C-alpha positions as CSV (number, residue, x, y, z in Angstrom):
1,M,154.1,-0.7,-11.5
2,L,157.7,0.4,-11.3
3,H,158.1,1.0,-7.5
4,T,160.3,4.1,-7.0
5,W,161.7,6.4,-4.2
6,R,162.0,10.1,-4.1
7,W,165.8,10.9,-3.3
8,F,167.1,14.5,-3.1
9,G,170.6,13.7,-4.0
10,P,173.8,13.4,-1.9
11,A,172.5,15.9,0.7
12,D,169.5,13.7,1.4
13,P,169.7,12.3,4.9
14,I,168.3,9.0,3.7
15,T,171.2,7.0,2.0
16,L,170.8,5.1,-1.4
17,A,171.9,2.0,0.7
18,E,168.8,2.5,2.9
19,V,166.6,3.0,-0.2
20,R,167.9,-0.3,-1.5
21,Q,166.1,-2.0,1.5
22,T,162.7,-0.6,1.0
23,G,161.5,-2.6,-2.0
24,A,162.1,0.3,-4.4
25,T,164.1,-0.5,-7.4
26,G,164.0,3.0,-9.1
27,I,165.1,6.6,-7.9
28,V,163.3,9.8,-8.6
29,T,165.6,12.6,-8.3
30,A,166.9,15.7,-9.9
31,L,170.3,17.8,-10.1
32,H,169.2,20.0,-7.2
33,H,172.7,21.8,-7.1
34,L,172.2,23.2,-10.5
35,P,170.4,26.7,-10.6
36,N,166.9,27.0,-12.4
37,G,167.3,27.8,-15.9
38,A,170.6,26.0,-16.4
39,V,171.4,23.3,-18.9
40,W,171.7,20.0,-17.4
41,T,174.8,18.5,-19.1
42,V,175.4,14.9,-20.1
43,E,178.5,15.0,-17.8
44,E,176.4,16.0,-14.6
45,I,173.5,13.6,-15.5
46,R,175.8,10.6,-16.0
47,A,177.7,11.5,-12.9
48,R,174.4,11.3,-10.8
49,Q,173.5,8.1,-12.6
50,A,176.7,6.4,-11.9
51,E,176.2,7.2,-8.1
52,I,172.7,5.8,-8.1
53,E,173.8,2.6,-10.1
54,A,176.7,2.0,-7.8
55,A,174.0,1.4,-5.2
56,G,172.3,-1.1,-7.1
57,L,169.4,1.2,-8.2
58,V,168.4,2.8,-11.3
59,W,167.5,6.6,-12.1
60,S,164.0,6.1,-13.4
61,V,162.2,9.4,-13.3
62,V,163.5,13.0,-13.2
63,E,161.7,14.9,-10.8
64,S,162.0,17.7,-11.7
65,V,163.8,19.9,-14.3
66,P,162.5,23.2,-12.8
67,V,160.7,25.5,-15.0
68,H,162.4,29.0,-14.8
69,E,160.0,31.8,-13.2
70,D,160.6,33.9,-16.4
71,I,158.9,31.2,-18.5
72,K,155.9,31.6,-16.3
73,T,155.8,35.3,-16.2
74,G,157.0,36.0,-19.8
75,G,160.0,37.6,-18.2
76,P,163.3,38.7,-20.1
77,R,165.0,35.3,-19.7
78,A,162.1,33.2,-20.9
79,A,163.3,32.4,-24.5
80,E,166.8,31.4,-23.3
81,A,165.3,29.4,-20.4
82,V,163.2,27.5,-22.9
83,E,166.1,26.7,-25.1
84,H,168.2,25.5,-22.0
85,Y,165.2,23.3,-21.1
86,Q,165.0,21.8,-24.6
87,Q,168.7,20.9,-24.4
88,S,168.4,19.4,-21.0
89,L,165.8,17.1,-22.4
90,R,168.1,16.1,-25.2
91,N,170.8,15.5,-22.7
92,L,168.6,13.4,-20.5
93,A,167.3,11.4,-23.4
94,A,171.1,10.7,-24.5
95,C,171.6,9.2,-21.0
96,G,168.4,6.9,-21.3
97,L,166.2,9.0,-19.0
98,D,162.6,9.3,-20.6
99,V,160.2,10.4,-17.9
100,V,160.3,14.1,-16.7
101,C,157.9,15.2,-13.8
102,Y,157.6,19.0,-13.7
103,N,155.2,21.6,-12.3
104,F,154.0,25.1,-13.3
105,M,153.2,26.6,-10.0
106,P,154.3,30.2,-9.4
107,V,156.9,31.1,-6.8
108,L,156.0,28.2,-4.3
109,D,155.8,24.6,-5.5
110,W,154.5,23.3,-2.1
111,T,152.7,24.8,0.6
112,R,151.8,23.5,4.1
113,T,151.2,25.3,7.5
114,D,152.4,22.4,9.8
115,L,155.1,20.0,9.2
116,A,154.7,17.8,12.4
117,Y,150.9,17.6,12.9
118,P,150.3,14.9,15.7
119,M,148.1,12.0,14.6
120,P,146.0,9.9,16.9
121,D,148.6,7.2,16.8
122,G,151.6,9.3,17.7
123,A,152.8,9.7,14.1
124,L,153.5,13.2,12.8
125,A,152.0,14.4,9.5
126,L,152.0,17.3,7.1
127,R,148.9,19.7,7.3
128,F,147.4,22.5,5.4
129,D,145.1,24.8,7.4
130,A,143.3,27.4,5.5
131,T,142.7,29.4,8.7
132,A,146.5,29.5,9.3
133,L,147.4,30.3,5.9
134,A,144.9,33.2,6.0
135,A,146.5,34.4,9.2
136,F,150.0,34.5,7.6
137,D,148.7,36.2,4.4
138,L,146.7,38.7,6.2
139,F,148.8,39.6,9.4
140,D,152.5,38.7,8.8
141,L,152.9,38.8,5.1
142,A,150.4,41.8,5.1
143,R,149.9,41.3,1.4
144,P,148.2,44.0,-0.5
145,G,144.8,42.8,-1.6
146,A,144.8,39.9,0.6
147,A,141.6,41.1,2.5
148,D,139.8,40.7,-0.8
149,D,140.8,37.1,-1.1
150,W,139.2,36.0,2.3
151,T,135.6,36.0,3.5
152,P,134.7,38.1,6.5
153,E,134.3,34.7,8.4
154,Q,137.7,33.4,7.2
155,T,139.3,36.7,8.3
156,A,137.6,36.7,11.7
157,R,138.9,33.0,12.3
158,A,142.4,34.0,11.0
159,A,142.4,37.0,13.4
160,G,141.3,34.7,16.3
161,L,144.1,32.4,15.5
162,W,146.7,34.9,15.0
163,D,146.1,36.5,18.5
164,T,146.8,33.1,20.2
165,L,150.1,32.7,18.6
166,D,153.3,33.9,20.5
167,A,156.5,35.1,18.6
168,D,157.8,31.7,18.3
169,A,154.6,30.2,16.9
170,R,154.4,32.9,14.4
171,D,158.0,32.6,13.2
172,R,157.4,28.7,12.7
173,L,154.3,29.4,10.7
174,R,156.2,31.7,8.6
175,A,159.1,29.3,8.1
176,T,156.8,26.4,7.3
177,V,154.6,28.4,4.6
178,L,158.0,29.8,3.0
179,A,159.7,26.2,3.2
180,G,158.6,25.0,0.0
181,L,159.5,21.5,-1.3
182,P,162.6,19.9,0.0
183,G,165.4,20.2,-2.4
184,A,163.7,23.5,-4.0
185,E,166.2,25.6,-5.6
186,E,164.5,28.8,-4.5
187,H,164.3,29.9,-0.8
188,Y,162.5,32.8,0.6
189,D,162.3,35.3,3.6
190,L,159.3,37.8,3.7
191,D,161.0,40.3,1.7
192,R,162.1,38.1,-1.0
193,F,158.7,36.4,-1.0
194,R,157.0,39.7,-1.4
195,A,159.3,40.6,-4.3
196,A,158.7,37.2,-6.0
197,L,154.9,37.8,-5.6
198,A,155.3,41.2,-7.1
199,T,156.5,39.6,-10.5
200,Y,153.1,38.3,-11.0
201,D,151.1,41.4,-10.4
202,D,150.4,41.4,-14.3
203,V,150.0,37.8,-14.8
204,P,146.5,36.7,-14.2
205,A,145.3,33.1,-14.8
206,D,144.7,33.5,-18.4
207,R,148.1,34.8,-19.0
208,L,149.7,32.3,-17.1
209,R,147.8,29.6,-18.9
210,G,149.0,31.1,-22.2
211,H,152.7,30.9,-21.0
212,L,152.1,27.3,-20.2
213,D,150.7,26.7,-23.6
214,D,153.7,28.5,-25.2
215,F,156.0,26.3,-23.1
216,L,154.3,23.1,-24.0
217,R,154.4,24.0,-27.7
218,A,158.1,24.7,-27.5
219,I,158.9,21.7,-25.2
220,V,156.6,18.8,-26.4
221,P,158.1,18.6,-30.0
222,V,161.5,18.2,-28.6
223,A,160.4,15.7,-26.0
224,E,158.6,13.7,-28.8
225,Q,161.6,13.8,-31.0
226,V,163.9,12.4,-28.4
227,G,161.5,9.9,-26.8
228,V,161.0,11.7,-23.5
229,R,157.5,11.8,-21.7
230,M,156.6,15.0,-20.0
231,A,154.4,14.5,-16.8
232,I,153.1,17.6,-15.3
233,H,152.4,17.7,-11.7
234,P,149.3,19.5,-10.3
235,D,149.2,22.4,-8.0
236,D,149.7,21.7,-4.3
237,P,147.3,22.8,-2.9
238,P,145.2,23.0,-6.1
239,R,143.9,26.5,-5.5
240,P,145.0,30.1,-6.0
241,M,147.1,31.5,-2.9
242,F,148.7,34.7,-2.2
243,G,147.0,36.4,-5.1
244,L,148.9,33.8,-7.5
245,P,147.1,32.1,-10.2
246,R,147.1,28.2,-10.3
247,V,146.3,26.6,-13.5
248,V,146.8,22.7,-13.1
249,S,144.3,22.1,-10.3
250,T,141.2,20.3,-11.9
251,A,140.3,17.7,-14.5
252,D,139.5,20.5,-16.8
253,D,143.0,22.0,-16.4
254,A,144.5,18.6,-17.0
255,Q,142.4,18.2,-20.2
256,R,143.6,21.9,-21.3
257,V,147.2,20.8,-20.8
258,L,147.0,17.8,-22.9
259,D,144.9,19.6,-25.8
260,A,147.7,22.4,-25.8
261,A,150.2,20.0,-27.5
262,P,148.4,16.9,-28.5
263,S,151.1,14.2,-28.2
264,E,152.0,11.0,-26.1
265,A,155.0,13.0,-25.0
266,N,152.8,15.6,-23.2
267,G,151.3,13.8,-20.1
268,L,150.3,13.9,-16.6
269,T,151.7,13.0,-13.1
270,M,148.8,11.5,-11.2
271,C,149.4,13.0,-7.9
272,V,146.4,11.6,-5.9
273,G,147.1,13.7,-2.9
274,S,147.2,16.9,-4.8
275,Y,144.2,16.5,-7.0
276,G,142.5,14.9,-4.0
277,S,143.0,18.1,-1.9
278,R,140.0,19.4,-3.8
279,A,136.5,17.8,-3.0
280,D,135.4,18.5,-6.5
281,N,138.2,16.4,-8.0
282,D,137.3,12.6,-8.3
283,V,140.7,11.0,-8.5
284,V,139.4,7.6,-9.6
285,A,137.4,9.1,-12.5
286,M,140.4,11.2,-13.4
287,T,142.8,8.3,-13.4
288,R,140.4,6.3,-15.7
289,R,139.9,9.3,-18.0
290,F,143.5,10.1,-18.5
291,A,145.2,6.7,-18.1
292,D,146.6,6.9,-21.5
293,R,148.4,10.0,-20.6
294,I,149.5,9.2,-17.0
295,H,153.4,8.7,-17.2
296,F,154.0,8.8,-13.4
297,A,152.0,8.5,-10.2
298,H,152.4,9.9,-6.8
299,L,150.4,7.7,-4.5
300,R,149.3,9.4,-1.4
301,S,146.0,10.5,0.1
302,V,144.6,13.4,2.3
303,L,141.8,13.8,4.6
304,L,139.8,16.9,3.9
305,D,138.3,19.0,6.7
306,D,134.7,20.1,6.6
307,D,135.7,23.4,5.2
308,G,136.8,21.7,1.9
309,A,140.1,23.6,1.8
310,S,142.2,22.3,5.0
311,F,143.6,18.8,4.8
312,T,146.0,16.4,6.6
313,E,148.2,14.0,4.9
314,A,146.6,10.6,5.9
315,P,148.2,7.1,5.8
316,H,148.5,5.9,2.2
317,L,145.4,3.7,2.3
318,A,143.3,5.6,4.9
319,G,142.5,9.1,3.5
320,D,139.5,10.2,1.2
321,A,140.9,8.6,-2.0
322,D,140.0,5.1,-3.1
323,M,143.5,4.0,-3.6
324,V,142.5,0.6,-4.4
325,A,140.6,1.8,-7.5
326,V,143.2,4.0,-8.3
327,I,145.8,1.4,-8.5
328,D,143.3,-1.0,-10.5
329,A,142.9,1.9,-13.1
330,L,146.7,2.2,-13.5
331,L,147.2,-1.6,-13.7
332,A,144.3,-1.8,-16.5
333,E,146.4,0.9,-18.3
334,E,149.8,-1.0,-17.8
335,D,148.0,-4.0,-19.3
336,R,146.9,-2.1,-22.3
337,R,150.2,-0.3,-23.0
338,G,152.4,-3.5,-22.1
339,A,154.6,-1.3,-20.0
340,A,155.0,-0.4,-16.3
341,I,154.0,3.0,-14.9
342,P,156.5,4.3,-12.4
343,M,154.8,5.4,-8.9
344,R,156.2,6.2,-5.7
345,P,155.0,6.7,-2.1
346,D,154.6,10.3,-1.3
347,H,154.6,12.5,1.9
348,G,155.0,9.7,4.6
349,H,154.3,10.2,8.2
350,V,157.2,10.6,10.9
351,L,157.0,7.0,12.4
352,L,159.2,5.3,14.9
353,D,162.8,6.1,14.6
354,D,162.0,8.6,12.1
355,A,161.6,11.1,15.0
356,S,165.1,10.7,16.1
357,R,166.9,11.2,12.8
358,V,167.1,14.0,10.4
359,T,164.5,13.7,7.6
360,N,163.1,16.2,5.1
361,P,159.4,17.2,5.9
362,G,157.1,14.7,4.3
363,Y,160.0,12.5,3.1
364,S,160.6,10.3,6.1
365,L,162.2,6.8,5.9
366,Y,159.9,4.6,8.0
367,G,156.7,6.6,7.0
368,R,157.2,6.1,3.3
369,L,158.5,2.5,3.6
370,R,155.1,1.6,5.4
371,G,153.4,3.5,2.6
372,L,155.3,1.6,-0.2
373,A,154.8,-1.7,1.6
374,E,151.0,-1.1,1.7
375,L,150.8,0.0,-1.9
376,R,152.8,-2.8,-3.3
377,G,150.4,-5.2,-1.3
378,V,147.4,-3.6,-2.8
379,E,149.0,-3.9,-6.4
380,L,149.7,-7.7,-5.7
381,A,146.2,-8.3,-4.5
382,V,144.5,-6.4,-7.4
383,R,146.7,-8.2,-10.0
384,R,145.6,-11.6,-8.4
385,L,141.9,-10.5,-8.5
386,R,142.5,-9.5,-12.1
387,G,144.0,-12.9,-12.9
388,A,147.3,-11.4,-13.8
């Protein structure tokens, strides 16, 4: 596999010089300073490439070219945004970049309720707690219709939790839920978040799926023409939230994406942690089933609570996922296609000196370094056992 590292550009507190020492050879990044829907010019792409190459690394995967919200809602800028996306793909291909990870999540592309959950060994992890999310949804956001999305039992637990939180704890929960992915181009307060949710009032799941189909039918032929492989990332967490539909959450969803635009250029990001956040997703079976269309892998694991909805980000080899079997399936596909699949460690714990330095939530230095080392060790062992 090609060992890569997520880097959020010049503002990332982890430097490329530090990344060089992790064992990664490839960088996964994006032009985060450009607004959603803008064309990525050749000049901007090459400038970022030059910065990465000057550090002795290679820009291997684009994560991501964001999909403008109007494409998802069918808004007034949808056609223009699609044209800009197509041109960005042409420009990326002209610069030698041929793997693009992207997602189709409405409004928020990443949701957690705790960014520093204490683990038994003293490390800090990301956590998603369904009760905490319900408390935010029902009593802070006070979303119209929220009461219909939670069972009486969930509402009672949420109310009990909300009553225990002081003003600072409520503010922290709000900030955490609205934080989104580090490097995200959109940032929200409560009022802006409510306004963003309102744009999806007339976009149920079937309509969002239709807009994804339209996007794929417009983008995939261009990607195929210029030699780019698109790799859609699953929803995180993989279930509806805040009344928003989610349409890339299950194996059936993934198959539907592939069927919408049949082409090797239309593929998947196998995010083990995201798909694994649903108990009904068998990530090993999914990796084997979709192996020939997996163009990128996020290797992380989660530990699900008994409620089947809450989860904690586990050490890379210690969660519910059988990471050894996932890696074995990816290596079998590499042997078949005669080419490496890029992978990266994802959502590392805060370990050791991570606690005394500034890091993006989930993107610590030592936590991901540990994860990458473990994953590389598994890869080497599996290759030896396979006789490779």
